[in-house]
C-alpha atoms as a printed R data frame, in Angstrom:
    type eleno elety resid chain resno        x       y      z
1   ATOM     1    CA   UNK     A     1 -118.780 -42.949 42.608
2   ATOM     2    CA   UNK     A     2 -116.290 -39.982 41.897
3   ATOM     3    CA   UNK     A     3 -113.631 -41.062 38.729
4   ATOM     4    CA   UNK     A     4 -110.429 -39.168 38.529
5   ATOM     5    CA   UNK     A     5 -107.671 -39.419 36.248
6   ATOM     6    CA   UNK     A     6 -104.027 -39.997 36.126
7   ATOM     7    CA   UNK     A     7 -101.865 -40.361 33.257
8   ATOM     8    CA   UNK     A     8  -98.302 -39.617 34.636
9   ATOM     9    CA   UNK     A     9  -96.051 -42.141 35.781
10  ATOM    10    CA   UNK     A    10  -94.950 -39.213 38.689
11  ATOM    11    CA   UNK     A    11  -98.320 -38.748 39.967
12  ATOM    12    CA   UNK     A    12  -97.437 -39.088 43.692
13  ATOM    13    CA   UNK     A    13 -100.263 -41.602 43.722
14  ATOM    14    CA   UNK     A    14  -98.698 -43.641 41.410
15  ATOM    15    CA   UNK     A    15  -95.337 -43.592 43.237
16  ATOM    16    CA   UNK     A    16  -96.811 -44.467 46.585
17  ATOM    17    CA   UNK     A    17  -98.496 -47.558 45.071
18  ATOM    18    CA   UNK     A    18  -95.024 -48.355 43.663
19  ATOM    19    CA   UNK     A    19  -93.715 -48.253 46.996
20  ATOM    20    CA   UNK     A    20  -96.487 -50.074 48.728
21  ATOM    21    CA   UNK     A    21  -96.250 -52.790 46.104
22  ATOM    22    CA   UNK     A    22  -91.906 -53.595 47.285
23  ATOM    23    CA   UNK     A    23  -91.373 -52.827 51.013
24  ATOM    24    CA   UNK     A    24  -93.358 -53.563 54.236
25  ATOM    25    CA   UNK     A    25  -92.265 -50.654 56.265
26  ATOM    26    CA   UNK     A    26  -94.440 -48.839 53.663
27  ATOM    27    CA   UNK     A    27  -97.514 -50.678 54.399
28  ATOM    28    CA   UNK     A    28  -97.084 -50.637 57.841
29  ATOM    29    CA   UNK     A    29  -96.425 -46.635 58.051
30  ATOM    30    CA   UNK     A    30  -99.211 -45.540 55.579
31  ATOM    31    CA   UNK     A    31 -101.687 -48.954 56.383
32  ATOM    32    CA   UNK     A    32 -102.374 -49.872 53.129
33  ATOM    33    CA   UNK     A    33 -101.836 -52.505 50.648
34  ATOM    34    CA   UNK     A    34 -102.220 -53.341 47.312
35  ATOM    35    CA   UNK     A    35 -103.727 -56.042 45.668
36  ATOM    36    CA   UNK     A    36 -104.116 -56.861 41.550
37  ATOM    37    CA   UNK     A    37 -106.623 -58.483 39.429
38  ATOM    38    CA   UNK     A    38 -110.498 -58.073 39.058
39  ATOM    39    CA   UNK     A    39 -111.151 -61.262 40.401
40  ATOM    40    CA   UNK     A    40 -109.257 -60.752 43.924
41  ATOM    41    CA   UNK     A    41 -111.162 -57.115 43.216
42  ATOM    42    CA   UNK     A    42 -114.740 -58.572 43.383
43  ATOM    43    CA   UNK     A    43 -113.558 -60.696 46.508
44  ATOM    44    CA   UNK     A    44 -112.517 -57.758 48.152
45  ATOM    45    CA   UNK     A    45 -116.122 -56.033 47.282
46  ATOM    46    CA   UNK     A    46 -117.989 -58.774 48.678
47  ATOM    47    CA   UNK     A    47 -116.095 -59.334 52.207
48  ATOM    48    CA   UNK     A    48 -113.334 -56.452 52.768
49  ATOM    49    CA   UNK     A    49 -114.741 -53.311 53.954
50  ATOM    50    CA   UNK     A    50 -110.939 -51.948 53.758
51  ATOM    51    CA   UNK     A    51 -111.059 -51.288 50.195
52  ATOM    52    CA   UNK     A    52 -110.225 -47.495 49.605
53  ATOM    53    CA   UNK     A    53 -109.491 -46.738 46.076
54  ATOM    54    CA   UNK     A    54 -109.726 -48.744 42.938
55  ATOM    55    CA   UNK     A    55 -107.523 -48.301 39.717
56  ATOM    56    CA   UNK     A    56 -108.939 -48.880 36.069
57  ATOM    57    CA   UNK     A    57 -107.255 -49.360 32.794
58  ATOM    58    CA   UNK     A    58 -109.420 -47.656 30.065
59  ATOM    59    CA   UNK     A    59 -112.459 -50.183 28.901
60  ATOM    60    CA   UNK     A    60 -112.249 -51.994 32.106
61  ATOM    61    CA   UNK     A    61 -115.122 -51.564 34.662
62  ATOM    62    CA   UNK     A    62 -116.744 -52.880 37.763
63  ATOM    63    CA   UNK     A    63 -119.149 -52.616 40.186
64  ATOM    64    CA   UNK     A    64 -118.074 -50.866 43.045
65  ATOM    65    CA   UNK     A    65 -120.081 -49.147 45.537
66  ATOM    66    CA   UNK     A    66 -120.526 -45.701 45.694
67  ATOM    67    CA   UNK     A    67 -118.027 -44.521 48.269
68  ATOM    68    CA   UNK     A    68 -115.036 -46.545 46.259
69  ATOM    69    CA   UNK     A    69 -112.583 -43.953 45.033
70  ATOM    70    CA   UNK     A    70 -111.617 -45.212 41.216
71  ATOM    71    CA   UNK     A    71 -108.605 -43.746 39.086
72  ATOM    72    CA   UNK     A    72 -108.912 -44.292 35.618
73  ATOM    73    CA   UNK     A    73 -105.552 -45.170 34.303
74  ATOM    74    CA   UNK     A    74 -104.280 -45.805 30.503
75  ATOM    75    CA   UNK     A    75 -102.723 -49.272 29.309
76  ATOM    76    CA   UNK     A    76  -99.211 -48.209 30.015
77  ATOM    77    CA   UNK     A    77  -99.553 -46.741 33.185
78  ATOM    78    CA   UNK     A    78 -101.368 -49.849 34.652
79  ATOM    79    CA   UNK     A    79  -98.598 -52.280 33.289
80  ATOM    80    CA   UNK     A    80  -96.346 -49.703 35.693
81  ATOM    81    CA   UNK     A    81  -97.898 -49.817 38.722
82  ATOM    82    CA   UNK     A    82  -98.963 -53.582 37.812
83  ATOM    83    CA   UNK     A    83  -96.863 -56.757 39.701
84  ATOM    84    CA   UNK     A    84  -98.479 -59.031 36.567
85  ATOM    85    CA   UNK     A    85  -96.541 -59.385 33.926
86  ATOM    86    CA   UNK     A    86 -100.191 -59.597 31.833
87  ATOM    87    CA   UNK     A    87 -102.046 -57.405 34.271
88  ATOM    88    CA   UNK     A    88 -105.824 -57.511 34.140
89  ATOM    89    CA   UNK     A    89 -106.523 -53.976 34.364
90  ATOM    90    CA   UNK     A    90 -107.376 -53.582 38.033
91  ATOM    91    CA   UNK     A    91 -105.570 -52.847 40.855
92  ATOM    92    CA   UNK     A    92 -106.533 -51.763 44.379
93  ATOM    93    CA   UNK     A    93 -105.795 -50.154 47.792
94  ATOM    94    CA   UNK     A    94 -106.947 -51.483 50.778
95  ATOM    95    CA   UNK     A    95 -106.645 -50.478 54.039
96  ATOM    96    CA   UNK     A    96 -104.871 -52.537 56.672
97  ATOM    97    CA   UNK     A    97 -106.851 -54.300 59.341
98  ATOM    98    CA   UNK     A    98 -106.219 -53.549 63.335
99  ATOM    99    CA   UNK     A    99 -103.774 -56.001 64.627
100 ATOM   100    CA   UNK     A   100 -106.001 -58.674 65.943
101 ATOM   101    CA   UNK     A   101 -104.858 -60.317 69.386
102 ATOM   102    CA   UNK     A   102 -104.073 -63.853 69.652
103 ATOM   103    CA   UNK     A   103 -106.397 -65.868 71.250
104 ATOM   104    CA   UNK     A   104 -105.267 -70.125 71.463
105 ATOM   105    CA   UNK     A   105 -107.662 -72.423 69.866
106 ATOM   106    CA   UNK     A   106 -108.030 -76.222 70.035
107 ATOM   107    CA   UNK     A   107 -107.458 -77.795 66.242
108 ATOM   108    CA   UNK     A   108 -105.256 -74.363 64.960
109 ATOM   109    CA   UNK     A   109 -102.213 -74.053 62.791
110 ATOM   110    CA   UNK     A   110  -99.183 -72.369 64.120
111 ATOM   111    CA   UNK     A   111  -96.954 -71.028 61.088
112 ATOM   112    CA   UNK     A   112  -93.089 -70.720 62.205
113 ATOM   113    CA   UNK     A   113  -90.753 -69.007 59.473
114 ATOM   114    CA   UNK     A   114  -93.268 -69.463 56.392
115 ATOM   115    CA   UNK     A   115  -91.303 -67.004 53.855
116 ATOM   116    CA   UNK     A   116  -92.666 -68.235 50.800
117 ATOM   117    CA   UNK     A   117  -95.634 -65.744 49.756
118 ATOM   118    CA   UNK     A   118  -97.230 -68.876 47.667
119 ATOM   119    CA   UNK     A   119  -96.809 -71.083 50.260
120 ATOM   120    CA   UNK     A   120  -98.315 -68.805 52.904
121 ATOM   121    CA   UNK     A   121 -101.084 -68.131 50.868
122 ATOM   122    CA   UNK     A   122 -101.791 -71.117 49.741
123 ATOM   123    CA   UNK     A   123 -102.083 -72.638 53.749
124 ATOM   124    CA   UNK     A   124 -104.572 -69.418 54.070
125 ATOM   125    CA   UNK     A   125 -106.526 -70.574 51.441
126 ATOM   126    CA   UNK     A   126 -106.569 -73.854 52.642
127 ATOM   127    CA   UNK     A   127 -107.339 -72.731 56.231
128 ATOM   128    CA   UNK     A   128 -110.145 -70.626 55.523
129 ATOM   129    CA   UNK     A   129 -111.874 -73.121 53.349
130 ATOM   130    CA   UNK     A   130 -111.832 -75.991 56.098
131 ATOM   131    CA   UNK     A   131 -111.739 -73.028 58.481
132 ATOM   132    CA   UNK     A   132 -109.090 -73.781 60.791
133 ATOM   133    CA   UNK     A   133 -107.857 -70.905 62.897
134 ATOM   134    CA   UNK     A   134 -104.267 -70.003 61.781
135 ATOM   135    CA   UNK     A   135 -101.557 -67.860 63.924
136 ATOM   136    CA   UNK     A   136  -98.216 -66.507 62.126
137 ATOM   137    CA   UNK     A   137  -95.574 -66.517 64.517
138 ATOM   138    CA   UNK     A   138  -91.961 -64.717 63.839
139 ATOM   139    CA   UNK     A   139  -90.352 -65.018 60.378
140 ATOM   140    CA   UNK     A   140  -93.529 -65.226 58.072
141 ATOM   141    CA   UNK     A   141  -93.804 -63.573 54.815
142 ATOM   142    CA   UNK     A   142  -96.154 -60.393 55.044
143 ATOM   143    CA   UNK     A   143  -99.878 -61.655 54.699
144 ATOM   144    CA   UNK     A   144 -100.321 -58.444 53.049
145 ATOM   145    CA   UNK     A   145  -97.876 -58.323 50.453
146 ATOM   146    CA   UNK     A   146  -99.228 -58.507 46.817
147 ATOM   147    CA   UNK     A   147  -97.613 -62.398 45.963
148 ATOM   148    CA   UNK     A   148  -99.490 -63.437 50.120
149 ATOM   149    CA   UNK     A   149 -102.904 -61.828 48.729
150 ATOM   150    CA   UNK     A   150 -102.707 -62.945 45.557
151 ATOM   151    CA   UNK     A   151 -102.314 -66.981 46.132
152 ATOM   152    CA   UNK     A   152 -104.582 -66.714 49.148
153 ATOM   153    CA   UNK     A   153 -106.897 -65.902 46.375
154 ATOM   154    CA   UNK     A   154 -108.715 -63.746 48.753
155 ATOM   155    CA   UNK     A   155 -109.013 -65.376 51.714
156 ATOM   156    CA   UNK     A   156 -106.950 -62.699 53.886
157 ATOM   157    CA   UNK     A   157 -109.811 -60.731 52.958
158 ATOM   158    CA   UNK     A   158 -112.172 -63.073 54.634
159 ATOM   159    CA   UNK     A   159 -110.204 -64.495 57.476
160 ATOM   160    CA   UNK     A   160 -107.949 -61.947 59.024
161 ATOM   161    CA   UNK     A   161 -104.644 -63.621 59.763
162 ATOM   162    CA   UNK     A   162 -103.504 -63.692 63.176
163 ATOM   163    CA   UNK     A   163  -99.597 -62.375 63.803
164 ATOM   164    CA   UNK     A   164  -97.943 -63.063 67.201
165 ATOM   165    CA   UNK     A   165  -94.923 -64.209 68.817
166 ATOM   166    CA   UNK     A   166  -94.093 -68.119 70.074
167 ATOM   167    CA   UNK     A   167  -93.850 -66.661 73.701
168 ATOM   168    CA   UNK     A   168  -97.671 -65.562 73.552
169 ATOM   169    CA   UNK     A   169  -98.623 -68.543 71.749
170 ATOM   170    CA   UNK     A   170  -96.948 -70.975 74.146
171 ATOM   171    CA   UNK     A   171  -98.595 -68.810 77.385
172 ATOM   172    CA   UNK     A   172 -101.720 -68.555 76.075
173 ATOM   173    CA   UNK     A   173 -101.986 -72.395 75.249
174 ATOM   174    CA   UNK     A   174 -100.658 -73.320 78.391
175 ATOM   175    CA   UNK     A   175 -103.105 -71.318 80.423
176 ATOM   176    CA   UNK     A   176 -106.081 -72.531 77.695
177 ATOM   177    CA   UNK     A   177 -104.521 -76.262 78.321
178 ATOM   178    CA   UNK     A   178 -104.228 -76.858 74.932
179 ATOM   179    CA   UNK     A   179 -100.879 -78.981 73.960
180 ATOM   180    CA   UNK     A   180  -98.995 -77.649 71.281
181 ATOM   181    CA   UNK     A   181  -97.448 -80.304 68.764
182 ATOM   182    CA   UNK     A   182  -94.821 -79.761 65.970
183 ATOM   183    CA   UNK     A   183  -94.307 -81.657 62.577
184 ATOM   184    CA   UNK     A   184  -90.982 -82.883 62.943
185 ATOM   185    CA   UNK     A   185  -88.581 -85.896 61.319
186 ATOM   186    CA   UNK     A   186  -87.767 -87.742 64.451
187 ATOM   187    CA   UNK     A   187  -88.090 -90.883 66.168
188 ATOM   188    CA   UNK     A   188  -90.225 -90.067 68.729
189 ATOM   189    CA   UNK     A   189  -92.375 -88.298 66.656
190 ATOM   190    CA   UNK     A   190  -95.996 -89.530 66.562
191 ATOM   191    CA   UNK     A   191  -98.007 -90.782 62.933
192 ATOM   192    CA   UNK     A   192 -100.794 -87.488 62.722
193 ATOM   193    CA   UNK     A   193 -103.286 -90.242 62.287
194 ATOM   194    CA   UNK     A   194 -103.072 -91.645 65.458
195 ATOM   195    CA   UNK     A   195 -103.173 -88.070 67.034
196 ATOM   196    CA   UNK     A   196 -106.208 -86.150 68.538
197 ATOM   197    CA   UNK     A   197 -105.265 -83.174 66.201
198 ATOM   198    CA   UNK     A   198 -108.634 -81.500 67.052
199 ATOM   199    CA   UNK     A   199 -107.462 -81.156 70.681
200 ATOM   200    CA   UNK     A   200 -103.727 -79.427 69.903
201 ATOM   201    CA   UNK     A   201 -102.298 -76.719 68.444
202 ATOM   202    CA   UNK     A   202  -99.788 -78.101 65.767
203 ATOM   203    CA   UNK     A   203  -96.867 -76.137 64.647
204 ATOM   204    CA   UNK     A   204  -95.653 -76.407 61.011
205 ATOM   205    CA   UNK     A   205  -92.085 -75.105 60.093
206 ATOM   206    CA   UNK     A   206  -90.240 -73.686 56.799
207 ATOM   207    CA   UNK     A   207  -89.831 -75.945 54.324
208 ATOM   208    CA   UNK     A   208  -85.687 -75.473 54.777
209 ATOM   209    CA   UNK     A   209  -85.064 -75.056 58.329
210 ATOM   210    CA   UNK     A   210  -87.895 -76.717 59.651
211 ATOM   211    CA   UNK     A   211  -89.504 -75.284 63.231
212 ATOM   212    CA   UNK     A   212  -87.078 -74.005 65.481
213 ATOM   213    CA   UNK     A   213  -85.160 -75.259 68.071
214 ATOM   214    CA   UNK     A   214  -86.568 -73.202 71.205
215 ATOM   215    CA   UNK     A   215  -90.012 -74.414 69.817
216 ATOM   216    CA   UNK     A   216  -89.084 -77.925 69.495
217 ATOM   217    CA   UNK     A   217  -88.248 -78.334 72.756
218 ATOM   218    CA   UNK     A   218  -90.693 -76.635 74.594
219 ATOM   219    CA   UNK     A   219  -93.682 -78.132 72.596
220 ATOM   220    CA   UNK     A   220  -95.446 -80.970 74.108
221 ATOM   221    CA   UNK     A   221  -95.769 -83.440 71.624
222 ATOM   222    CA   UNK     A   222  -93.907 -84.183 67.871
223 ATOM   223    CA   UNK     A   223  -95.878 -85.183 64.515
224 ATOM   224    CA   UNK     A   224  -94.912 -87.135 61.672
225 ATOM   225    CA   UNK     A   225  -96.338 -87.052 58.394
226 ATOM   226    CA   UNK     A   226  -96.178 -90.885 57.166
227 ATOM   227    CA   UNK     A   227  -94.334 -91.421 53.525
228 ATOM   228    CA   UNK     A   228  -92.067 -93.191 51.598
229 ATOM   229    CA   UNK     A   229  -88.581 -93.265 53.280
230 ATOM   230    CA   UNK     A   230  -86.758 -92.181 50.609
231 ATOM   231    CA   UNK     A   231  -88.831 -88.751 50.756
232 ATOM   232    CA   UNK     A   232  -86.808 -86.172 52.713
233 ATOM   233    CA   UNK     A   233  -90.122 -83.504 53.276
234 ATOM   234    CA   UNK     A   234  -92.909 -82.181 52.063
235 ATOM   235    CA   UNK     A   235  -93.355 -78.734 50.666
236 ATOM   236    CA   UNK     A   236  -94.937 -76.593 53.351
237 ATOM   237    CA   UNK     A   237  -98.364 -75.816 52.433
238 ATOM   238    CA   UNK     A   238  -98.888 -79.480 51.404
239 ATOM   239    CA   UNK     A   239  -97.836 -80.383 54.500
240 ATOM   240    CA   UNK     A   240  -99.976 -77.883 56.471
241 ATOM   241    CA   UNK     A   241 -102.911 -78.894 54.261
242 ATOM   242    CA   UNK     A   242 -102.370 -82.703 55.439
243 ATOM   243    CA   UNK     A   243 -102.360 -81.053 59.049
244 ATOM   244    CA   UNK     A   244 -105.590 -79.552 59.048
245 ATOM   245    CA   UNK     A   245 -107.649 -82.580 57.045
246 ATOM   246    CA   UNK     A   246 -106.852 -84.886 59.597
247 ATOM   247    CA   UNK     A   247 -107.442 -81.876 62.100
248 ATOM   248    CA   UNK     A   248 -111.194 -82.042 60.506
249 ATOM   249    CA   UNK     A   249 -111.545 -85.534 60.013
């Protein structure tokens, strides 16, 4: 395992982390992101074999293999290039995966407009842990970005989410035969327990605009979530989580 150095905050190293850490575009041009924490770090040992290069604050270690680049970094340059405010003295590059292709699934979740990184991670979390097959359509918050990673507590790592456009989704589930549903506050919307969830593909909107219109019409069935009628909604990953139990059950 080769151990290098850095101690200024203008290392271009440090800088491109920096930039990796705020803005998409950079991800996407240089394919890497960054994730923070020695815990998400041993994840990312176990199941990701994107993991590049590996930054240490001085007395922190771990077990890395051999080919794992690691940059030894003092205190003050680690709360730098750290998104924690109390960083734990690891922080690491990954490399992105390939863009997988969409493929439509009986019993999946369709994300429309999730912005929220803690919300988005949280239904990846979720979804990998009663492993349900998950597709982000347009206006989702980067499954890669730091705050996505970081509340997924690893699961992007395991279970590479899926990114794709309502147009492929609603071709591919048409020719599959699979009908796709959306969660919806409307009359003719359907109680989820007296759905065959395991048989659809159910859509599940922001938690301010709900899913859109184009999608609302052209899906084949609506959802309801039952609750007290003087509860407007339900965040989004609670929601989604409610979705794929009674997908499972």
């Amino acid at each position: 395992m080769m151990e290098t150095r850095i101690t200024s905050r203008k290392n271009p190293l440090i800088q491109q982390v920096r930039r990796l850490l705020t803005s998409r575009k950079e991800r996407m041009q240089e394919g890497l992101f960054v994730a923070d924490g020695t815990k998400l770090l041993e994840e990312a040992v176990r199941y990701y074999p994107g993991l590049t290069t590996v930054f240490l604050s001085d007395g922190v270690e771990a077990d890395l293999p051999a080919h794992i680049s690691v940059i030894r970094v003092p205190e003050e340059i680690m709360c730098y290039i750290s998104p924690m405010e109390t960083p734990q003295g690891a922080l690491f590059l990954c490399k992105l995966p390939e863009e997988k292709a969409f493929a439509a699934h009986k019993g999946m979740l369709l994300l429309d407009g999730i912005q929220d990184p803690g919300n988005l991670g949280t239904i990846l979390r979720t979804a990998d842990a009663l492993d349900v097959p998950v597709a982000l359509l347009e206006g989702c918050a980067d499954p890669y970005s730091h705050k996505v990673v970081r509340s997924s507590m690893g699961a992007v790592f395991r279970t590479q989410p899926v990114q794709t456009t309502w147009e492929q989704v609603r071709t591919e589930c048409v020719a599959a035969g699979i009908p796709v549903a959306v969660t919806a506050l409307s009359d003719r919307a359907q109680d989820i327990r007296e759905a065959q969830l395991s048989a659809m593909a159910v859509v599940i909107g922001s938690e301010g605009r709900g899913v859109r219109p184009e999608i609302l019409e052209q899906a084949d069935a609506q959802l309801i979530i039952p609750m007290n009628a003087h509860c407007e909604s339900l965040n989004a990953a609670v929601a989604a989580t409610i979705v794929m139990w009674q997908m499972k059950n």
